[in-house]
PDB file of C-alpha atoms in Angstrom:
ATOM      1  CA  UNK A   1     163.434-156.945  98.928  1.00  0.00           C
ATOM      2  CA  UNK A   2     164.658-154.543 101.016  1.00  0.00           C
ATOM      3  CA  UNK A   3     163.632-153.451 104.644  1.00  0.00           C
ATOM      4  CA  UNK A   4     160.664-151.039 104.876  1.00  0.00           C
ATOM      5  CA  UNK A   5     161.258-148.038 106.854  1.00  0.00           C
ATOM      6  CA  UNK A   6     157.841-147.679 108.221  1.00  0.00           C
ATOM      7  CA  UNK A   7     157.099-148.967 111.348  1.00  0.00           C
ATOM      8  CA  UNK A   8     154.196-150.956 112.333  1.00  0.00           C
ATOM      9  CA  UNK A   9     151.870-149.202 114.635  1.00  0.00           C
ATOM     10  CA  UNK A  10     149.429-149.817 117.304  1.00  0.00           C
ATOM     11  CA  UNK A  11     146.622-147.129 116.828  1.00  0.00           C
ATOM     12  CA  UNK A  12     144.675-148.133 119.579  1.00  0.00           C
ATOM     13  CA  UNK A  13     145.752-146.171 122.501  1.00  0.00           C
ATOM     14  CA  UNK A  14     144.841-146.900 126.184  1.00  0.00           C
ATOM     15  CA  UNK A  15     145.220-143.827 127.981  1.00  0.00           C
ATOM     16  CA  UNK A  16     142.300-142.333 130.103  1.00  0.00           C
ATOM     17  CA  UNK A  17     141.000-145.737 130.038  1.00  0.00           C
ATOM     18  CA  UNK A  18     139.117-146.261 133.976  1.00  0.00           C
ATOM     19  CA  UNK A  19     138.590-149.028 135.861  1.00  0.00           C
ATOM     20  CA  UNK A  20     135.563-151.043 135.297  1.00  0.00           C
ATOM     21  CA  UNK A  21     133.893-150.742 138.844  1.00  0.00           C
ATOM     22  CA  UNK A  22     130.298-150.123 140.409  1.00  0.00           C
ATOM     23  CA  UNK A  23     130.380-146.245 141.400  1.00  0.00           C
ATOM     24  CA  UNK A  24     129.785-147.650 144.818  1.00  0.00           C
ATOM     25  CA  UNK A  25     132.396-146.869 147.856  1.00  0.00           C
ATOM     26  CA  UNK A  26     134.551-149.524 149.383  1.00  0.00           C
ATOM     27  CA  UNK A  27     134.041-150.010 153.542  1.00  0.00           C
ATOM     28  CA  UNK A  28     137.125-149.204 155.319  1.00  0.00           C
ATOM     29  CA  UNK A  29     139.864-151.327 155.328  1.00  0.00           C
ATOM     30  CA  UNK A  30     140.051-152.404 158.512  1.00  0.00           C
ATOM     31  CA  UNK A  31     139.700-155.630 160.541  1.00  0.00           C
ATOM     32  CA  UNK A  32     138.487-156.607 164.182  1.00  0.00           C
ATOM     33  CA  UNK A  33     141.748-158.326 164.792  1.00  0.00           C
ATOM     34  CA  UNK A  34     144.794-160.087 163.597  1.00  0.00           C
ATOM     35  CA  UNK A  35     143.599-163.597 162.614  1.00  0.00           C
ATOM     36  CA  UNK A  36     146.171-165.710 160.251  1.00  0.00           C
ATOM     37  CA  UNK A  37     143.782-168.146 159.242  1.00  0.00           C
ATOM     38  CA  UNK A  38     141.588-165.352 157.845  1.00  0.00           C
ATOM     39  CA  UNK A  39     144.804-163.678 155.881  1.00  0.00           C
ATOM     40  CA  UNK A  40     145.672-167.187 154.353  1.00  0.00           C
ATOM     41  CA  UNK A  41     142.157-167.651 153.066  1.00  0.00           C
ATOM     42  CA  UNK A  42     142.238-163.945 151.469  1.00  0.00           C
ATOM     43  CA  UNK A  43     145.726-165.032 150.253  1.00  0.00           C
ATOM     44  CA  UNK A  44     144.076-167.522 148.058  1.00  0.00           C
ATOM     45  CA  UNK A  45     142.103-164.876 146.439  1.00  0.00           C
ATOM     46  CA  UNK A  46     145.100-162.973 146.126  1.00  0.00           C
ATOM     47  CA  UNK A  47     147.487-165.335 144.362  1.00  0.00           C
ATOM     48  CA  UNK A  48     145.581-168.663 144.142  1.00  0.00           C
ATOM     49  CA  UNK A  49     144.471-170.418 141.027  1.00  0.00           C
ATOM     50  CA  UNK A  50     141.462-168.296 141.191  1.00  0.00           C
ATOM     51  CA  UNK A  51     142.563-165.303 142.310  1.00  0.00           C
ATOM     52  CA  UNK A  52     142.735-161.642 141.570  1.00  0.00           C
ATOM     53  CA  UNK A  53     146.181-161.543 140.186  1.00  0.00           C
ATOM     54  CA  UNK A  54     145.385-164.569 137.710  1.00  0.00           C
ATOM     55  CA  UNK A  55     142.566-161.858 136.659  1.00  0.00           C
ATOM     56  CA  UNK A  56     144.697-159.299 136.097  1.00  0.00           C
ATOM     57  CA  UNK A  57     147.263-161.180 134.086  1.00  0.00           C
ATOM     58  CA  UNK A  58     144.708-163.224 132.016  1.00  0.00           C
ATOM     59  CA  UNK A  59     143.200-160.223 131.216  1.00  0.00           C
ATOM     60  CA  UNK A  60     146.366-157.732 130.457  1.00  0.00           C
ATOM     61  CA  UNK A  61     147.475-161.209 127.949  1.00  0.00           C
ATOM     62  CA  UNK A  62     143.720-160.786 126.351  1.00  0.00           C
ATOM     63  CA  UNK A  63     143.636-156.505 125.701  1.00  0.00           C
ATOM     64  CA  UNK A  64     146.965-156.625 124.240  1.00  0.00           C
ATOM     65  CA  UNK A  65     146.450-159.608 121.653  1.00  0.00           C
ATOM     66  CA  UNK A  66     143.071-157.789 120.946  1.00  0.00           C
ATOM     67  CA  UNK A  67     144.147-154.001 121.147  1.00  0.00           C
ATOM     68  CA  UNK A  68     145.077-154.152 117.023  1.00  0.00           C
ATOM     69  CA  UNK A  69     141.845-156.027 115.676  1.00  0.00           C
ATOM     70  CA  UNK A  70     139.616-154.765 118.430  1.00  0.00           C
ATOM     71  CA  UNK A  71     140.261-151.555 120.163  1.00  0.00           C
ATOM     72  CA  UNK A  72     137.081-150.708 122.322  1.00  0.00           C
ATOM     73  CA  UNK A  73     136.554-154.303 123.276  1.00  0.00           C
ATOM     74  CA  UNK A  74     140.419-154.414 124.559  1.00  0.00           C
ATOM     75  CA  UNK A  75     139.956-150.900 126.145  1.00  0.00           C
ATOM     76  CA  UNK A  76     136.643-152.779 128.197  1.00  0.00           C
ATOM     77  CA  UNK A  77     139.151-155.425 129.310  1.00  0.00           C
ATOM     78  CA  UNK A  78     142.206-153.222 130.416  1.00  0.00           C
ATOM     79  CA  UNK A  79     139.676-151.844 132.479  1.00  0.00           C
ATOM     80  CA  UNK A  80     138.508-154.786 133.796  1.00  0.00           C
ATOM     81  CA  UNK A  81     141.901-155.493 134.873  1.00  0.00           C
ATOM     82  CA  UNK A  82     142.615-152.085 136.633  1.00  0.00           C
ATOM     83  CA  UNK A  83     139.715-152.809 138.302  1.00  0.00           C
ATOM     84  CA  UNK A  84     141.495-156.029 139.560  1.00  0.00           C
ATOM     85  CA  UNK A  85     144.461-154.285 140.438  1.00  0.00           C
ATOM     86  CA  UNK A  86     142.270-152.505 143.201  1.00  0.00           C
ATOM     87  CA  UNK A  87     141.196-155.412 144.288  1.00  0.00           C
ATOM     88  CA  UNK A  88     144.390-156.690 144.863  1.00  0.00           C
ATOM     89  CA  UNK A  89     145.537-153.741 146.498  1.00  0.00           C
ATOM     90  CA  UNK A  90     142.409-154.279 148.790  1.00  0.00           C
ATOM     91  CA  UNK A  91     143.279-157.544 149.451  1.00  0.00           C
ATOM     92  CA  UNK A  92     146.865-157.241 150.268  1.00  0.00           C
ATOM     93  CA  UNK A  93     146.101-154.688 152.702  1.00  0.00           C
ATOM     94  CA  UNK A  94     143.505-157.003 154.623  1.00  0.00           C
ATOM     95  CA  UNK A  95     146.189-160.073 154.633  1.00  0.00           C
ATOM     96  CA  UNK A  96     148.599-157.244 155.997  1.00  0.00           C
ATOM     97  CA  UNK A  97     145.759-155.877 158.828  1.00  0.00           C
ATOM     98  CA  UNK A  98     145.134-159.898 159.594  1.00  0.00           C
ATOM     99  CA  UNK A  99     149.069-160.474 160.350  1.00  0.00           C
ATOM    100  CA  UNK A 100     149.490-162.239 157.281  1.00  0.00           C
ATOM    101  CA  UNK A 101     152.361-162.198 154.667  1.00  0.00           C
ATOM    102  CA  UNK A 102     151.936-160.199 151.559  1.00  0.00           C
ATOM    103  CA  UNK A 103     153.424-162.559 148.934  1.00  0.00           C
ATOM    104  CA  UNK A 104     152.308-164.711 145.970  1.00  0.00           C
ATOM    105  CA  UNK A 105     152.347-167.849 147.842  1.00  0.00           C
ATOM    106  CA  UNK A 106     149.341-170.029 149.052  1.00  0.00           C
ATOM    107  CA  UNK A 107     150.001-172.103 152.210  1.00  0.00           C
ATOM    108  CA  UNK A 108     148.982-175.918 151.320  1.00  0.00           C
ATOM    109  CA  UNK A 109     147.048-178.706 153.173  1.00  0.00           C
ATOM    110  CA  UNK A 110     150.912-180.142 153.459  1.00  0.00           C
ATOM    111  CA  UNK A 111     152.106-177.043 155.081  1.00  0.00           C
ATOM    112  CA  UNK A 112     154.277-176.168 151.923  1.00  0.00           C
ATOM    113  CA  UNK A 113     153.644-172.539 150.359  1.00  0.00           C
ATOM    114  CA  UNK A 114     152.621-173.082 146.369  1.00  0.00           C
ATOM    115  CA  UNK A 115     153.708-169.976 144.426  1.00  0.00           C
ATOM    116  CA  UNK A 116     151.139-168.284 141.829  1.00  0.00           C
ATOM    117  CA  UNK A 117     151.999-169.617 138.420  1.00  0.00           C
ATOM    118  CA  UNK A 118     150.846-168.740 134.990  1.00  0.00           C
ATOM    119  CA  UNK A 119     149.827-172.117 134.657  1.00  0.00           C
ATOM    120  CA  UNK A 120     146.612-171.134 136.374  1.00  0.00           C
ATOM    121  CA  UNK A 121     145.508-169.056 133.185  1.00  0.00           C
ATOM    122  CA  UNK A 122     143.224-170.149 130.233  1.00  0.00           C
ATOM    123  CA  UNK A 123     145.341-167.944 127.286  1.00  0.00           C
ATOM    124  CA  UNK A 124     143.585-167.871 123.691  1.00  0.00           C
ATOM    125  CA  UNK A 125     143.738-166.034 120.645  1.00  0.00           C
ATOM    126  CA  UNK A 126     140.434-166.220 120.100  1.00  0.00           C
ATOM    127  CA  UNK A 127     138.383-163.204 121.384  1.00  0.00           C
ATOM    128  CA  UNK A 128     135.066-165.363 122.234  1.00  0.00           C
ATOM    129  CA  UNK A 129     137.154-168.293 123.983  1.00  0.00           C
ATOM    130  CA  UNK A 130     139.005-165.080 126.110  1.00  0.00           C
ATOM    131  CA  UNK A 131     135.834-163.667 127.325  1.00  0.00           C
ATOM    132  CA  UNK A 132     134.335-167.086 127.938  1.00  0.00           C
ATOM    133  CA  UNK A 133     137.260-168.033 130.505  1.00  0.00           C
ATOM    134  CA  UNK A 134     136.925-164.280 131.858  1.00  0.00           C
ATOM    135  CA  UNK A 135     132.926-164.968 132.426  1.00  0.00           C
ATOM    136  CA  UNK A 136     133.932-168.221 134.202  1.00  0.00           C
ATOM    137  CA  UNK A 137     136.842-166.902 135.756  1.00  0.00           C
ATOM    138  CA  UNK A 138     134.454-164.305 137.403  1.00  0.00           C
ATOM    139  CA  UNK A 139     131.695-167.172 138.464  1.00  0.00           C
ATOM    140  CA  UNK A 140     134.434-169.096 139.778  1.00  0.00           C
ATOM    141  CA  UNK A 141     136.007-166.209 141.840  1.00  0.00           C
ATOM    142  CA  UNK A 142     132.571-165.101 143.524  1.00  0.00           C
ATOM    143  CA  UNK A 143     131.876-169.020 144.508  1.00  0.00           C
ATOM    144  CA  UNK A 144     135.237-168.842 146.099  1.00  0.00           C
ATOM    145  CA  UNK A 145     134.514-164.989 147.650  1.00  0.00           C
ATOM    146  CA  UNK A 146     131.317-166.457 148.922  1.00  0.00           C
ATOM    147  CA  UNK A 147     132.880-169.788 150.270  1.00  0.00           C
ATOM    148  CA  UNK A 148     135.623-167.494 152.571  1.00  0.00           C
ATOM    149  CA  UNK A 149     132.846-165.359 153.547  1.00  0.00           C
ATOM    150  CA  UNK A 150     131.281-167.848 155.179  1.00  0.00           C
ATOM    151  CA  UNK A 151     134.627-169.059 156.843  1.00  0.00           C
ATOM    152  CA  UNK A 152     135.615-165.452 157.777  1.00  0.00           C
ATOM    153  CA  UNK A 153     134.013-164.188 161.741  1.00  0.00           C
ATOM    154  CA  UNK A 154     135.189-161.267 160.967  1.00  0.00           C
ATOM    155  CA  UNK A 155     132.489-158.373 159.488  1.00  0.00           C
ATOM    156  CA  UNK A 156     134.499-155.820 158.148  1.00  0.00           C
ATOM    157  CA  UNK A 157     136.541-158.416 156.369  1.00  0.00           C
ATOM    158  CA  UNK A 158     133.692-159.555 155.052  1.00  0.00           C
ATOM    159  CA  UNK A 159     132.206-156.315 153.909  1.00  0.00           C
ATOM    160  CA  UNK A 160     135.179-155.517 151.757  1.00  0.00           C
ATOM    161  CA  UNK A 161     134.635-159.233 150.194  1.00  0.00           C
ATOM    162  CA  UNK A 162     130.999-158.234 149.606  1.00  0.00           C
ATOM    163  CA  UNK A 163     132.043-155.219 147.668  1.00  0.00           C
ATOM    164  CA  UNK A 164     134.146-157.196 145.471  1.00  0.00           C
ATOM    165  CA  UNK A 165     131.914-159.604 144.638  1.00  0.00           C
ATOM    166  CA  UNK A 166     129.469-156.609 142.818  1.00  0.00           C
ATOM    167  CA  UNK A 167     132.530-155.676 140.801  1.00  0.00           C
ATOM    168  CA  UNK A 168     133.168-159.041 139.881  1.00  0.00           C
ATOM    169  CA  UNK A 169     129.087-159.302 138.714  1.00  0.00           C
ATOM    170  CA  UNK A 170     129.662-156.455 137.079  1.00  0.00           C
ATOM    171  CA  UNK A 171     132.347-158.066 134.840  1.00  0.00           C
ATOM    172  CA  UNK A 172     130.351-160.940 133.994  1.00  0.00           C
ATOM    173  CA  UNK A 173     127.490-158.321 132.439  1.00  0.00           C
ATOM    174  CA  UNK A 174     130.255-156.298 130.946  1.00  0.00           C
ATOM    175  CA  UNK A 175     132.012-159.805 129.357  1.00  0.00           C
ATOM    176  CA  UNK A 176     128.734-160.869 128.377  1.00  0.00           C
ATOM    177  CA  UNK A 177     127.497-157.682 126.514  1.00  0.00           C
ATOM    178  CA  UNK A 178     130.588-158.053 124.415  1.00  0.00           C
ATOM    179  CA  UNK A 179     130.129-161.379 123.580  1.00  0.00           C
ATOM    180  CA  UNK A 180     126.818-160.237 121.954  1.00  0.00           C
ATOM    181  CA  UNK A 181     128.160-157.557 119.970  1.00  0.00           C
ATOM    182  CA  UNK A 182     130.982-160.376 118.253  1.00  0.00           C
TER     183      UNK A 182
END
């Protein structure tokens, strides 16, 4: 048997596709002062285990093994991701504003920096188990937001957090409505 010359094709095409947000504005980025302590907690939501770049690279993993078999559900999850990418953006600005460093490392309790690994993802071919660890992955991120916003003094820090957390809500609703139409 010889080669065929037709390629195989993707029809499922992700252009115009928006992030999945709230239609509600962001506060200003902006901060009372420079605190470190405050950027290395937001650095844990930037790069940690839980974090918003885990998000965003579970999720890009999950819309491109399900953008062949399942087009609108993968076209819900890239923008579930963009919407991630703005939080990350958000973030890194605030860590920048506090006087911390914009990388992907996490300071530890033994003063050593952990780098973000993909380790910290839950990867599946199955479309029910992805949008299971996306729905926990979201619970688990707003416990965290909430937990830093408790530790953070600073009110416009906080507000930003705030606004993330109804995104993140938002996800769980969107995950969950597409788990009922499986």
């Amino acid at each position: 048997m010889g080669k065929s010359t037709n390629p195989i094709v993707n029809d499922c095409v992700m252009s115009g596709v928006k992030p999945a947000m709230l239609e509600l504005p962001y506060p200003p980025i902006q901060v009372k002062c420079r605190n470190r302590d405050y950027a290395e907690l937001l650095k844990i939501d930037y790069s940690g285990a839980v974090s918003e770049l885990s998000a965003i690279t579970q999720y890009i993993n999950n819309q491109n093994r399900m953008s062949c078999e399942k087009c609108s559900l993968a076209k819900v999850i890239l923008g579930i991701a963009i919407a991630e990418m703005m939080h990350l953006q958000k973030l890194g600005e605030l860590i920048d504003l506090l006087g911390g460093e914009v990388d992907y490392g996490v300071m530890q309790p033994n003063g050593k920096q952990k780098l973000w690994t993909p380790a910290y993802l839950t990867l599946s071919s199955n479309i029910r188990k992805m949008l299971c660890a996306g729905i926990e992955a979201e619970k688990a991120a707003i416990n965290q937001y909430r937990k830093h916003i408790g530790m953070i003094g600073d009110d416009c820090v906080k507000a930003v957090l705030l606004r993330i957390i109804k995104d993140e809500e938002y996800h769980i609703l969107l995950l969950q409505a597409l788990m009922e139409d499986l």
